[in-house]
PDB file of C-alpha atoms in Angstrom:
ATOM      1  CA  UNK A1108      29.857  18.755 -25.909  1.00 37.00           C
ATOM      2  CA  UNK A1109      29.361  18.616 -22.979  1.00 34.00           C
ATOM      3  CA  UNK A1110      25.816  19.912 -23.536  1.00 34.00           C
ATOM      4  CA  UNK A1111      24.085  21.751 -26.323  1.00 33.00           C
ATOM      5  CA  UNK A1112      24.085  24.914 -24.244  1.00 35.00           C
ATOM      6  CA  UNK A1113      27.866  24.785 -24.001  1.00 38.00           C
ATOM      7  CA  UNK A1114      28.414  24.216 -27.730  1.00 40.00           C
ATOM      8  CA  UNK A1115      25.672  26.380 -29.131  1.00 37.00           C
ATOM      9  CA  UNK A1116      26.550  29.908 -30.059  1.00 36.00           C
ATOM     10  CA  UNK A1117      25.112  33.097 -28.750  1.00 39.00           C
ATOM     11  CA  UNK A1118      22.038  34.279 -30.711  1.00 36.00           C
ATOM     12  CA  UNK A1119      20.437  32.794 -32.666  1.00 46.00           C
ATOM     13  CA  UNK A1120      20.605  29.703 -30.434  1.00 48.00           C
ATOM     14  CA  UNK A1121      18.257  27.738 -32.723  1.00 54.00           C
ATOM     15  CA  UNK A1122      20.577  28.289 -35.718  1.00 59.00           C
ATOM     16  CA  UNK A1123      24.066  27.268 -34.547  1.00 52.00           C
ATOM     17  CA  UNK A1124      25.273  26.704 -38.118  1.00 49.00           C
ATOM     18  CA  UNK A1125      25.276  30.502 -38.568  1.00 46.00           C
ATOM     19  CA  UNK A1126      27.657  31.084 -35.642  1.00 46.00           C
ATOM     20  CA  UNK A1127      30.827  30.665 -37.672  1.00 42.00           C
ATOM     21  CA  UNK A1128      33.091  32.387 -35.132  1.00 50.00           C
ATOM     22  CA  UNK A1129      32.341  29.739 -32.528  1.00 50.00           C
ATOM     23  CA  UNK A1130      32.156  26.901 -35.053  1.00 46.00           C
ATOM     24  CA  UNK A1131      35.701  27.675 -36.168  1.00 52.00           C
ATOM     25  CA  UNK A1132      37.155  28.421 -32.731  1.00 63.00           C
ATOM     26  CA  UNK A1133      38.078  24.886 -31.727  1.00 63.00           C
ATOM     27  CA  UNK A1134      41.405  24.960 -33.549  1.00 64.00           C
ATOM     28  CA  UNK A1135      42.821  27.432 -31.036  1.00 78.00           C
ATOM     29  CA  UNK A1136      44.498  24.418 -29.388  1.00 89.00           C
ATOM     30  CA  UNK A1137      44.144  21.538 -31.818  1.00 94.00           C
ATOM     31  CA  UNK A1138      46.611  19.352 -29.946  1.00 95.00           C
ATOM     32  CA  UNK A1139      44.634  19.616 -26.714  1.00 94.00           C
ATOM     33  CA  UNK A1140      41.383  19.016 -28.588  1.00 95.00           C
ATOM     34  CA  UNK A1141      42.697  15.814 -30.112  1.00 97.00           C
ATOM     35  CA  UNK A1142      44.233  14.623 -26.859  1.00 97.00           C
ATOM     36  CA  UNK A1143      41.259  15.325 -24.621  1.00 96.00           C
ATOM     37  CA  UNK A1144      38.177  14.655 -26.719  1.00 96.00           C
ATOM     38  CA  UNK A1145      36.855  11.072 -26.467  1.00 97.00           C
ATOM     39  CA  UNK A1146      36.678   8.634 -29.344  1.00 97.00           C
ATOM     40  CA  UNK A1147      33.412   7.046 -30.482  1.00 98.00           C
ATOM     41  CA  UNK A1148      32.229   3.574 -29.474  1.00 98.00           C
ATOM     42  CA  UNK A1149      33.647   0.805 -31.650  1.00 98.00           C
ATOM     43  CA  UNK A1150      30.127  -0.612 -31.926  1.00 98.00           C
ATOM     44  CA  UNK A1151      29.002   2.626 -33.605  1.00 98.00           C
ATOM     45  CA  UNK A1152      31.884   2.543 -36.083  1.00 98.00           C
ATOM     46  CA  UNK A1153      31.212  -1.105 -36.942  1.00 98.00           C
ATOM     47  CA  UNK A1154      27.473  -0.468 -37.357  1.00 98.00           C
ATOM     48  CA  UNK A1155      28.046   2.430 -39.755  1.00 98.00           C
ATOM     49  CA  UNK A1156      30.391   0.315 -41.844  1.00 98.00           C
ATOM     50  CA  UNK A1157      27.926  -2.593 -41.856  1.00 98.00           C
ATOM     51  CA  UNK A1158      25.074  -0.328 -42.981  1.00 98.00           C
ATOM     52  CA  UNK A1159      27.097   1.306 -45.785  1.00 98.00           C
ATOM     53  CA  UNK A1160      27.377  -0.206 -49.284  1.00 98.00           C
ATOM     54  CA  UNK A1161      31.160   0.171 -49.140  1.00 98.00           C
ATOM     55  CA  UNK A1162      34.009   1.670 -47.124  1.00 98.00           C
ATOM     56  CA  UNK A1163      34.593   4.989 -48.888  1.00 98.00           C
ATOM     57  CA  UNK A1164      33.782   7.634 -46.269  1.00 98.00           C
ATOM     58  CA  UNK A1165      33.383  11.424 -46.301  1.00 98.00           C
ATOM     59  CA  UNK A1166      33.874  12.908 -42.820  1.00 98.00           C
ATOM     60  CA  UNK A1167      32.094  16.273 -42.447  1.00 98.00           C
ATOM     61  CA  UNK A1168      33.663  18.621 -39.894  1.00 97.00           C
ATOM     62  CA  UNK A1169      36.397  16.069 -39.261  1.00 97.00           C
ATOM     63  CA  UNK A1170      38.245  18.315 -36.797  1.00 96.00           C
ATOM     64  CA  UNK A1171      41.559  16.780 -35.795  1.00 97.00           C
ATOM     65  CA  UNK A1172      40.562  13.430 -37.261  1.00 98.00           C
ATOM     66  CA  UNK A1173      39.321  11.574 -34.177  1.00 98.00           C
ATOM     67  CA  UNK A1174      36.569   9.556 -35.870  1.00 98.00           C
ATOM     68  CA  UNK A1175      38.398   9.569 -39.224  1.00 98.00           C
ATOM     69  CA  UNK A1176      41.271   7.609 -37.710  1.00 98.00           C
ATOM     70  CA  UNK A1177      38.809   5.137 -36.207  1.00 98.00           C
ATOM     71  CA  UNK A1178      37.318   4.497 -39.652  1.00 98.00           C
ATOM     72  CA  UNK A1179      40.780   4.274 -41.208  1.00 98.00           C
ATOM     73  CA  UNK A1180      41.798   1.706 -38.597  1.00 98.00           C
ATOM     74  CA  UNK A1181      38.683  -0.305 -39.511  1.00 98.00           C
ATOM     75  CA  UNK A1182      39.788  -0.524 -43.144  1.00 98.00           C
ATOM     76  CA  UNK A1183      37.925   2.430 -44.655  1.00 98.00           C
ATOM     77  CA  UNK A1184      39.191   5.183 -46.910  1.00 98.00           C
ATOM     78  CA  UNK A1185      38.352   8.613 -45.489  1.00 98.00           C
ATOM     79  CA  UNK A1186      38.292  12.133 -46.889  1.00 98.00           C
ATOM     80  CA  UNK A1187      37.738  14.872 -44.328  1.00 98.00           C
ATOM     81  CA  UNK A1188      36.107  18.256 -44.904  1.00 98.00           C
ATOM     82  CA  UNK A1189      36.966  20.798 -42.214  1.00 97.00           C
ATOM     83  CA  UNK A1190      36.505  24.605 -42.202  1.00 95.00           C
ATOM     84  CA  UNK A1191      39.275  25.303 -39.652  1.00 95.00           C
ATOM     85  CA  UNK A1192      42.692  25.118 -41.333  1.00 95.00           C
ATOM     86  CA  UNK A1193      44.408  24.560 -37.968  1.00 95.00           C
ATOM     87  CA  UNK A1194      42.323  21.486 -37.230  1.00 96.00           C
ATOM     88  CA  UNK A1195      42.763  20.245 -40.792  1.00 97.00           C
ATOM     89  CA  UNK A1196      46.542  20.548 -40.599  1.00 97.00           C
ATOM     90  CA  UNK A1197      46.623  18.553 -37.368  1.00 97.00           C
ATOM     91  CA  UNK A1198      44.468  15.836 -38.930  1.00 98.00           C
ATOM     92  CA  UNK A1199      46.771  15.649 -41.945  1.00 98.00           C
ATOM     93  CA  UNK A1200      49.750  15.083 -39.657  1.00 98.00           C
ATOM     94  CA  UNK A1201      47.955  12.042 -38.246  1.00 97.00           C
ATOM     95  CA  UNK A1202      47.371  10.533 -41.679  1.00 98.00           C
ATOM     96  CA  UNK A1203      43.930  11.891 -42.577  1.00 98.00           C
ATOM     97  CA  UNK A1204      43.347  13.455 -45.997  1.00 98.00           C
ATOM     98  CA  UNK A1205      41.480  16.738 -45.475  1.00 98.00           C
ATOM     99  CA  UNK A1206      40.113  19.535 -47.672  1.00 98.00           C
ATOM    100  CA  UNK A1207      39.445  22.923 -46.025  1.00 97.00           C
ATOM    101  CA  UNK A1208      35.907  24.217 -46.509  1.00 97.00           C
ATOM    102  CA  UNK A1209      32.509  24.276 -44.918  1.00 96.00           C
ATOM    103  CA  UNK A1210      30.471  21.323 -46.123  1.00 97.00           C
ATOM    104  CA  UNK A1211      27.929  23.589 -47.788  1.00 95.00           C
ATOM    105  CA  UNK A1212      30.657  25.320 -49.842  1.00 96.00           C
ATOM    106  CA  UNK A1213      32.869  22.287 -50.435  1.00 97.00           C
ATOM    107  CA  UNK A1214      33.352  21.260 -54.076  1.00 97.00           C
ATOM    108  CA  UNK A1215      32.832  17.515 -54.470  1.00 97.00           C
ATOM    109  CA  UNK A1216      34.187  17.733 -58.028  1.00 97.00           C
ATOM    110  CA  UNK A1217      32.053  14.803 -59.089  1.00 96.00           C
ATOM    111  CA  UNK A1218      33.239  12.498 -56.317  1.00 98.00           C
ATOM    112  CA  UNK A1219      30.780  10.203 -54.560  1.00 98.00           C
ATOM    113  CA  UNK A1220      30.977   8.183 -51.338  1.00 98.00           C
ATOM    114  CA  UNK A1221      29.494   5.163 -49.602  1.00 98.00           C
ATOM    115  CA  UNK A1222      28.886   7.101 -46.389  1.00 98.00           C
ATOM    116  CA  UNK A1223      28.825  10.684 -45.166  1.00 98.00           C
ATOM    117  CA  UNK A1224      29.626  10.784 -41.454  1.00 98.00           C
ATOM    118  CA  UNK A1225      29.695  13.671 -38.979  1.00 98.00           C
ATOM    119  CA  UNK A1226      30.919  13.307 -35.419  1.00 97.00           C
ATOM    120  CA  UNK A1227      30.063  16.123 -33.028  1.00 94.00           C
ATOM    121  CA  UNK A1228      29.812  18.559 -35.956  1.00 95.00           C
ATOM    122  CA  UNK A1229      26.443  18.366 -37.729  1.00 96.00           C
ATOM    123  CA  UNK A1230      24.914  21.192 -35.655  1.00 92.00           C
ATOM    124  CA  UNK A1231      27.394  23.501 -37.435  1.00 91.00           C
ATOM    125  CA  UNK A1232      25.905  22.468 -40.816  1.00 95.00           C
ATOM    126  CA  UNK A1233      22.762  23.971 -42.340  1.00 93.00           C
ATOM    127  CA  UNK A1234      19.990  21.567 -41.241  1.00 91.00           C
ATOM    128  CA  UNK A1235      18.430  21.298 -44.729  1.00 90.00           C
ATOM    129  CA  UNK A1236      21.228  22.254 -47.143  1.00 94.00           C
ATOM    130  CA  UNK A1237      23.562  19.802 -45.400  1.00 96.00           C
ATOM    131  CA  UNK A1238      21.431  16.688 -45.905  1.00 97.00           C
ATOM    132  CA  UNK A1239      20.601  17.794 -49.458  1.00 96.00           C
ATOM    133  CA  UNK A1240      24.309  17.989 -50.280  1.00 97.00           C
ATOM    134  CA  UNK A1241      24.950  14.662 -48.568  1.00 98.00           C
ATOM    135  CA  UNK A1242      22.292  13.086 -50.803  1.00 97.00           C
ATOM    136  CA  UNK A1243      24.076  14.451 -53.879  1.00 96.00           C
ATOM    137  CA  UNK A1244      27.478  13.018 -52.959  1.00 98.00           C
ATOM    138  CA  UNK A1245      26.261   9.616 -51.753  1.00 98.00           C
ATOM    139  CA  UNK A1246      26.167   6.601 -54.007  1.00 97.00           C
ATOM    140  CA  UNK A1247      22.819   4.769 -54.319  1.00 96.00           C
ATOM    141  CA  UNK A1248      22.093   3.176 -50.962  1.00 96.00           C
ATOM    142  CA  UNK A1249      24.820   5.232 -49.295  1.00 98.00           C
ATOM    143  CA  UNK A1250      24.518   6.163 -45.630  1.00 98.00           C
ATOM    144  CA  UNK A1251      24.319   9.505 -43.846  1.00 98.00           C
ATOM    145  CA  UNK A1252      25.397   8.999 -40.222  1.00 98.00           C
ATOM    146  CA  UNK A1253      25.374  11.861 -37.721  1.00 98.00           C
ATOM    147  CA  UNK A1254      26.497  11.221 -34.144  1.00 98.00           C
ATOM    148  CA  UNK A1255      27.498  13.039 -30.961  1.00 97.00           C
ATOM    149  CA  UNK A1256      28.163  12.478 -27.274  1.00 96.00           C
ATOM    150  CA  UNK A1257      25.641  13.594 -24.644  1.00 95.00           C
ATOM    151  CA  UNK A1258      26.649  13.719 -21.000  1.00 94.00           C
ATOM    152  CA  UNK A1259      26.224  15.609 -17.755  1.00 93.00           C
ATOM    153  CA  UNK A1260      28.922  16.484 -15.260  1.00 95.00           C
ATOM    154  CA  UNK A1261      28.344  15.448 -11.627  1.00 96.00           C
ATOM    155  CA  UNK A1262      25.886  17.944 -10.109  1.00 95.00           C
ATOM    156  CA  UNK A1263      28.383  19.699  -7.823  1.00 96.00           C
ATOM    157  CA  UNK A1264      30.904  20.038 -10.658  1.00 96.00           C
ATOM    158  CA  UNK A1265      28.227  21.318 -13.050  1.00 94.00           C
ATOM    159  CA  UNK A1266      27.104  23.861 -10.452  1.00 94.00           C
ATOM    160  CA  UNK A1267      30.665  25.103  -9.947  1.00 95.00           C
ATOM    161  CA  UNK A1268      31.128  25.388 -13.705  1.00 93.00           C
ATOM    162  CA  UNK A1269      27.895  27.322 -14.187  1.00 91.00           C
ATOM    163  CA  UNK A1270      28.691  29.638 -11.265  1.00 93.00           C
ATOM    164  CA  UNK A1271      32.134  30.354 -12.659  1.00 94.00           C
ATOM    165  CA  UNK A1272      30.691  31.112 -16.086  1.00 92.00           C
ATOM    166  CA  UNK A1273      28.146  33.488 -14.596  1.00 92.00           C
ATOM    167  CA  UNK A1274      31.033  35.462 -13.126  1.00 92.00           C
ATOM    168  CA  UNK A1275      33.413  35.514 -16.071  1.00 92.00           C
ATOM    169  CA  UNK A1276      30.970  35.228 -19.006  1.00 85.00           C
ATOM    170  CA  UNK A1277      27.668  36.784 -17.876  1.00 85.00           C
ATOM    171  CA  UNK A1278      26.163  36.444 -21.373  1.00 76.00           C
ATOM    172  CA  UNK A1279      26.934  32.713 -21.618  1.00 65.00           C
ATOM    173  CA  UNK A1280      23.907  30.511 -22.436  1.00 61.00           C
ATOM    174  CA  UNK A1281      24.457  28.811 -19.076  1.00 57.00           C
ATOM    175  CA  UNK A1282      24.109  32.079 -17.213  1.00 55.00           C
ATOM    176  CA  UNK A1283      20.380  32.196 -17.877  1.00 56.00           C
ATOM    177  CA  UNK A1284      19.743  29.390 -15.407  1.00 57.00           C
ATOM    178  CA  UNK A1285      20.433  25.722 -14.731  1.00 58.00           C
ATOM    179  CA  UNK A1286      20.973  23.795 -17.980  1.00 65.00           C
ATOM    180  CA  UNK A1287      18.571  21.086 -18.994  1.00 75.00           C
ATOM    181  CA  UNK A1288      19.807  17.490 -18.908  1.00 83.00           C
ATOM    182  CA  UNK A1289      22.133  16.825 -21.823  1.00 84.00           C
ATOM    183  CA  UNK A1290      20.094  13.946 -23.217  1.00 83.00           C
ATOM    184  CA  UNK A1291      16.984  16.138 -23.327  1.00 87.00           C
ATOM    185  CA  UNK A1292      18.860  18.828 -25.221  1.00 88.00           C
ATOM    186  CA  UNK A1293      20.468  16.350 -27.571  1.00 89.00           C
ATOM    187  CA  UNK A1294      17.148  14.641 -28.213  1.00 90.00           C
ATOM    188  CA  UNK A1295      15.797  17.996 -29.384  1.00 91.00           C
ATOM    189  CA  UNK A1296      18.858  18.572 -31.545  1.00 92.00           C
ATOM    190  CA  UNK A1297      18.666  15.129 -33.127  1.00 94.00           C
ATOM    191  CA  UNK A1298      14.970  15.634 -33.842  1.00 94.00           C
ATOM    192  CA  UNK A1299      16.034  18.741 -35.784  1.00 94.00           C
ATOM    193  CA  UNK A1300      18.590  16.656 -37.669  1.00 95.00           C
ATOM    194  CA  UNK A1301      15.934  14.085 -38.567  1.00 95.00           C
ATOM    195  CA  UNK A1302      13.520  16.786 -39.725  1.00 95.00           C
ATOM    196  CA  UNK A1303      16.232  18.293 -41.928  1.00 95.00           C
ATOM    197  CA  UNK A1304      16.916  14.914 -43.515  1.00 96.00           C
ATOM    198  CA  UNK A1305      13.217  14.466 -44.249  1.00 95.00           C
ATOM    199  CA  UNK A1306      12.889  17.966 -45.721  1.00 93.00           C
ATOM    200  CA  UNK A1307      15.930  17.501 -47.933  1.00 90.00           C
ATOM    201  CA  UNK A1308      14.412  14.366 -49.514  1.00 86.00           C
ATOM    202  CA  UNK A1309      16.630  11.779 -51.148  1.00 92.00           C
ATOM    203  CA  UNK A1310      16.698   9.580 -48.043  1.00 96.00           C
ATOM    204  CA  UNK A1311      14.661   6.886 -46.395  1.00 95.00           C
ATOM    205  CA  UNK A1312      13.240   7.436 -42.931  1.00 96.00           C
ATOM    206  CA  UNK A1313      15.952   8.413 -40.417  1.00 97.00           C
ATOM    207  CA  UNK A1314      16.735   5.915 -37.680  1.00 97.00           C
ATOM    208  CA  UNK A1315      18.020   6.778 -34.217  1.00 96.00           C
ATOM    209  CA  UNK A1316      20.462   4.697 -32.200  1.00 96.00           C
ATOM    210  CA  UNK A1317      22.203   5.214 -28.876  1.00 96.00           C
ATOM    211  CA  UNK A1318      25.307   3.760 -27.315  1.00 97.00           C
ATOM    212  CA  UNK A1319      25.860   4.002 -23.551  1.00 97.00           C
ATOM    213  CA  UNK A1320      29.338   3.786 -22.035  1.00 97.00           C
ATOM    214  CA  UNK A1321      31.457   5.149 -19.185  1.00 97.00           C
ATOM    215  CA  UNK A1322      34.835   6.760 -18.711  1.00 97.00           C
ATOM    216  CA  UNK A1323      36.616   7.770 -15.531  1.00 98.00           C
ATOM    217  CA  UNK A1324      38.222  11.228 -15.391  1.00 98.00           C
ATOM    218  CA  UNK A1325      40.823  12.468 -12.986  1.00 98.00           C
ATOM    219  CA  UNK A1326      40.786  16.143 -12.067  1.00 98.00           C
ATOM    220  CA  UNK A1327      43.593  16.910 -14.527  1.00 98.00           C
ATOM    221  CA  UNK A1328      41.974  14.931 -17.352  1.00 98.00           C
ATOM    222  CA  UNK A1329      38.689  16.815 -16.994  1.00 98.00           C
ATOM    223  CA  UNK A1330      40.404  20.193 -16.807  1.00 97.00           C
ATOM    224  CA  UNK A1331      42.282  19.237 -19.976  1.00 97.00           C
ATOM    225  CA  UNK A1332      39.021  18.528 -21.824  1.00 96.00           C
ATOM    226  CA  UNK A1333      36.940  21.441 -20.569  1.00 95.00           C
ATOM    227  CA  UNK A1334      38.792  24.196 -22.501  1.00 94.00           C
ATOM    228  CA  UNK A1335      37.944  22.404 -25.764  1.00 93.00           C
ATOM    229  CA  UNK A1336      34.220  23.140 -25.332  1.00 87.00           C
ATOM    230  CA  UNK A1337      32.532  25.939 -27.220  1.00 75.00           C
ATOM    231  CA  UNK A1338      31.971  28.461 -24.456  1.00 81.00           C
ATOM    232  CA  UNK A1339      35.594  28.282 -23.302  1.00 87.00           C
ATOM    233  CA  UNK A1340      37.527  28.194 -26.577  1.00 83.00           C
ATOM    234  CA  UNK A1341      37.384  31.977 -26.904  1.00 83.00           C
ATOM    235  CA  UNK A1342      37.954  32.983 -23.267  1.00 88.00           C
ATOM    236  CA  UNK A1343      41.055  35.036 -22.362  1.00 90.00           C
ATOM    237  CA  UNK A1344      43.640  33.029 -20.442  1.00 92.00           C
ATOM    238  CA  UNK A1345      42.916  34.698 -17.085  1.00 94.00           C
ATOM    239  CA  UNK A1346      39.170  34.051 -17.290  1.00 94.00           C
ATOM    240  CA  UNK A1347      39.727  30.478 -18.422  1.00 94.00           C
ATOM    241  CA  UNK A1348      42.068  29.918 -15.480  1.00 96.00           C
ATOM    242  CA  UNK A1349      39.397  31.208 -13.095  1.00 96.00           C
ATOM    243  CA  UNK A1350      36.804  28.788 -14.464  1.00 96.00           C
ATOM    244  CA  UNK A1351      39.209  25.857 -14.301  1.00 97.00           C
ATOM    245  CA  UNK A1352      40.225  26.713 -10.740  1.00 97.00           C
ATOM    246  CA  UNK A1353      36.636  26.617  -9.507  1.00 97.00           C
ATOM    247  CA  UNK A1354      35.805  23.438 -11.404  1.00 97.00           C
ATOM    248  CA  UNK A1355      38.998  21.827 -10.150  1.00 98.00           C
ATOM    249  CA  UNK A1356      38.094  22.660  -6.557  1.00 98.00           C
ATOM    250  CA  UNK A1357      34.690  21.034  -7.044  1.00 98.00           C
ATOM    251  CA  UNK A1358      36.323  17.870  -8.400  1.00 98.00           C
ATOM    252  CA  UNK A1359      38.737  17.817  -5.461  1.00 98.00           C
ATOM    253  CA  UNK A1360      35.753  17.983  -3.119  1.00 98.00           C
ATOM    254  CA  UNK A1361      34.310  14.742  -4.548  1.00 98.00           C
ATOM    255  CA  UNK A1362      37.548  12.822  -4.326  1.00 98.00           C
ATOM    256  CA  UNK A1363      39.661  14.115  -7.198  1.00 98.00           C
ATOM    257  CA  UNK A1364      37.841  12.393 -10.039  1.00 98.00           C
ATOM    258  CA  UNK A1365      34.548  10.973 -11.264  1.00 98.00           C
ATOM    259  CA  UNK A1366      33.068   8.464 -13.696  1.00 98.00           C
ATOM    260  CA  UNK A1367      31.238  10.062 -16.609  1.00 97.00           C
ATOM    261  CA  UNK A1368      28.293   8.249 -18.145  1.00 96.00           C
ATOM    262  CA  UNK A1369      28.188   8.977 -21.859  1.00 97.00           C
ATOM    263  CA  UNK A1370      25.388   8.404 -24.331  1.00 96.00           C
ATOM    264  CA  UNK A1371      26.565   8.569 -27.921  1.00 97.00           C
ATOM    265  CA  UNK A1372      23.506   9.322 -30.037  1.00 97.00           C
ATOM    266  CA  UNK A1373      23.304   8.686 -33.761  1.00 97.00           C
ATOM    267  CA  UNK A1374      20.891   9.410 -36.608  1.00 97.00           C
ATOM    268  CA  UNK A1375      21.321   7.399 -39.800  1.00 98.00           C
ATOM    269  CA  UNK A1376      19.482   7.452 -43.101  1.00 98.00           C
ATOM    270  CA  UNK A1377      20.092   5.583 -46.366  1.00 97.00           C
ATOM    271  CA  UNK A1378      20.125   7.422 -49.683  1.00 96.00           C
ATOM    272  CA  UNK A1379      17.521   6.487 -52.273  1.00 90.00           C
ATOM    273  CA  UNK A1380      18.823   4.370 -55.069  1.00 72.00           C
TER     274      UNK A1380
END
C-alpha cells in the first residue's frame, strides 16, 4: 500500500520477496502501523471462513495482527508468522500468537491448518515456494487466501507526494514518472500470485474476488498512515517531515480531507484433498 510502486523495493522490482531490508522495515513504528493501517472488509473475513473446512488459521506476515484479530473476533484460532520481531511483539501484546520467521523458513513442526491467509504481505513471499509450502501445511480442502488493498490518492495529493519524493528520494520507484493506477498494478501482482499457485501445484484453480469500500481521511489521519508505507519507512526524520509537509499542504488545498475509495483484492485457492 498505497500502490505497488510504493511498497515494492528497489531492484529487482519484479522480485520484491528478495528485498528483505524493505520487507522488514515496517516495524520501525509498529504502534503507528497498527493504528493507521485499515482493517479488511468483514465480508472478506466471513467469505474466507465460509470457504475453509474449519477455523484454524495460519496468518503469513501477520504484522501487528490487524487481520489476525479480525479472524479471532470471528471465532477462529490464529497463529501468526512474522519475520519482524518488533511487529510480532506488538501483535502478541494484542492477543495474537506469533512465531518469528519468514514463511519460507518457518518450521511447521507437523502442524496443519484449515486456511493460510496473508493480508498485504504475500508479495514479500517467494511466488512459487510460498504456495508450495502453504499446500504442505493445509489440511485437505484447506484454503489459501491472499488479499491486499489497492487505492489511489486524489490526483493533487498524489502529485504532491511524487514531487516530494523526487526531491528527497531521487531513486524512489515513483521518481521515474507518474505511477500507474493502483488497480492496474495490483491486477498484475495478483496475476503473479495466481501463476505461482498454479506452478506450485497442490491447489485447484485460483479464484479472484474484489471488495469495494470507502473511508474518509482527515489531513492528520492520512499523514499518520503515510509513514507506514514502504518508501517512507526508512527515510530520515528530516526527509520524512519534508514529504509530509508537502502532502499536508496538498490536502489542505482540497479542504483538509478526502474520501478514499478502496478495492480490497483477494486470490483464493483450495488445496487438493
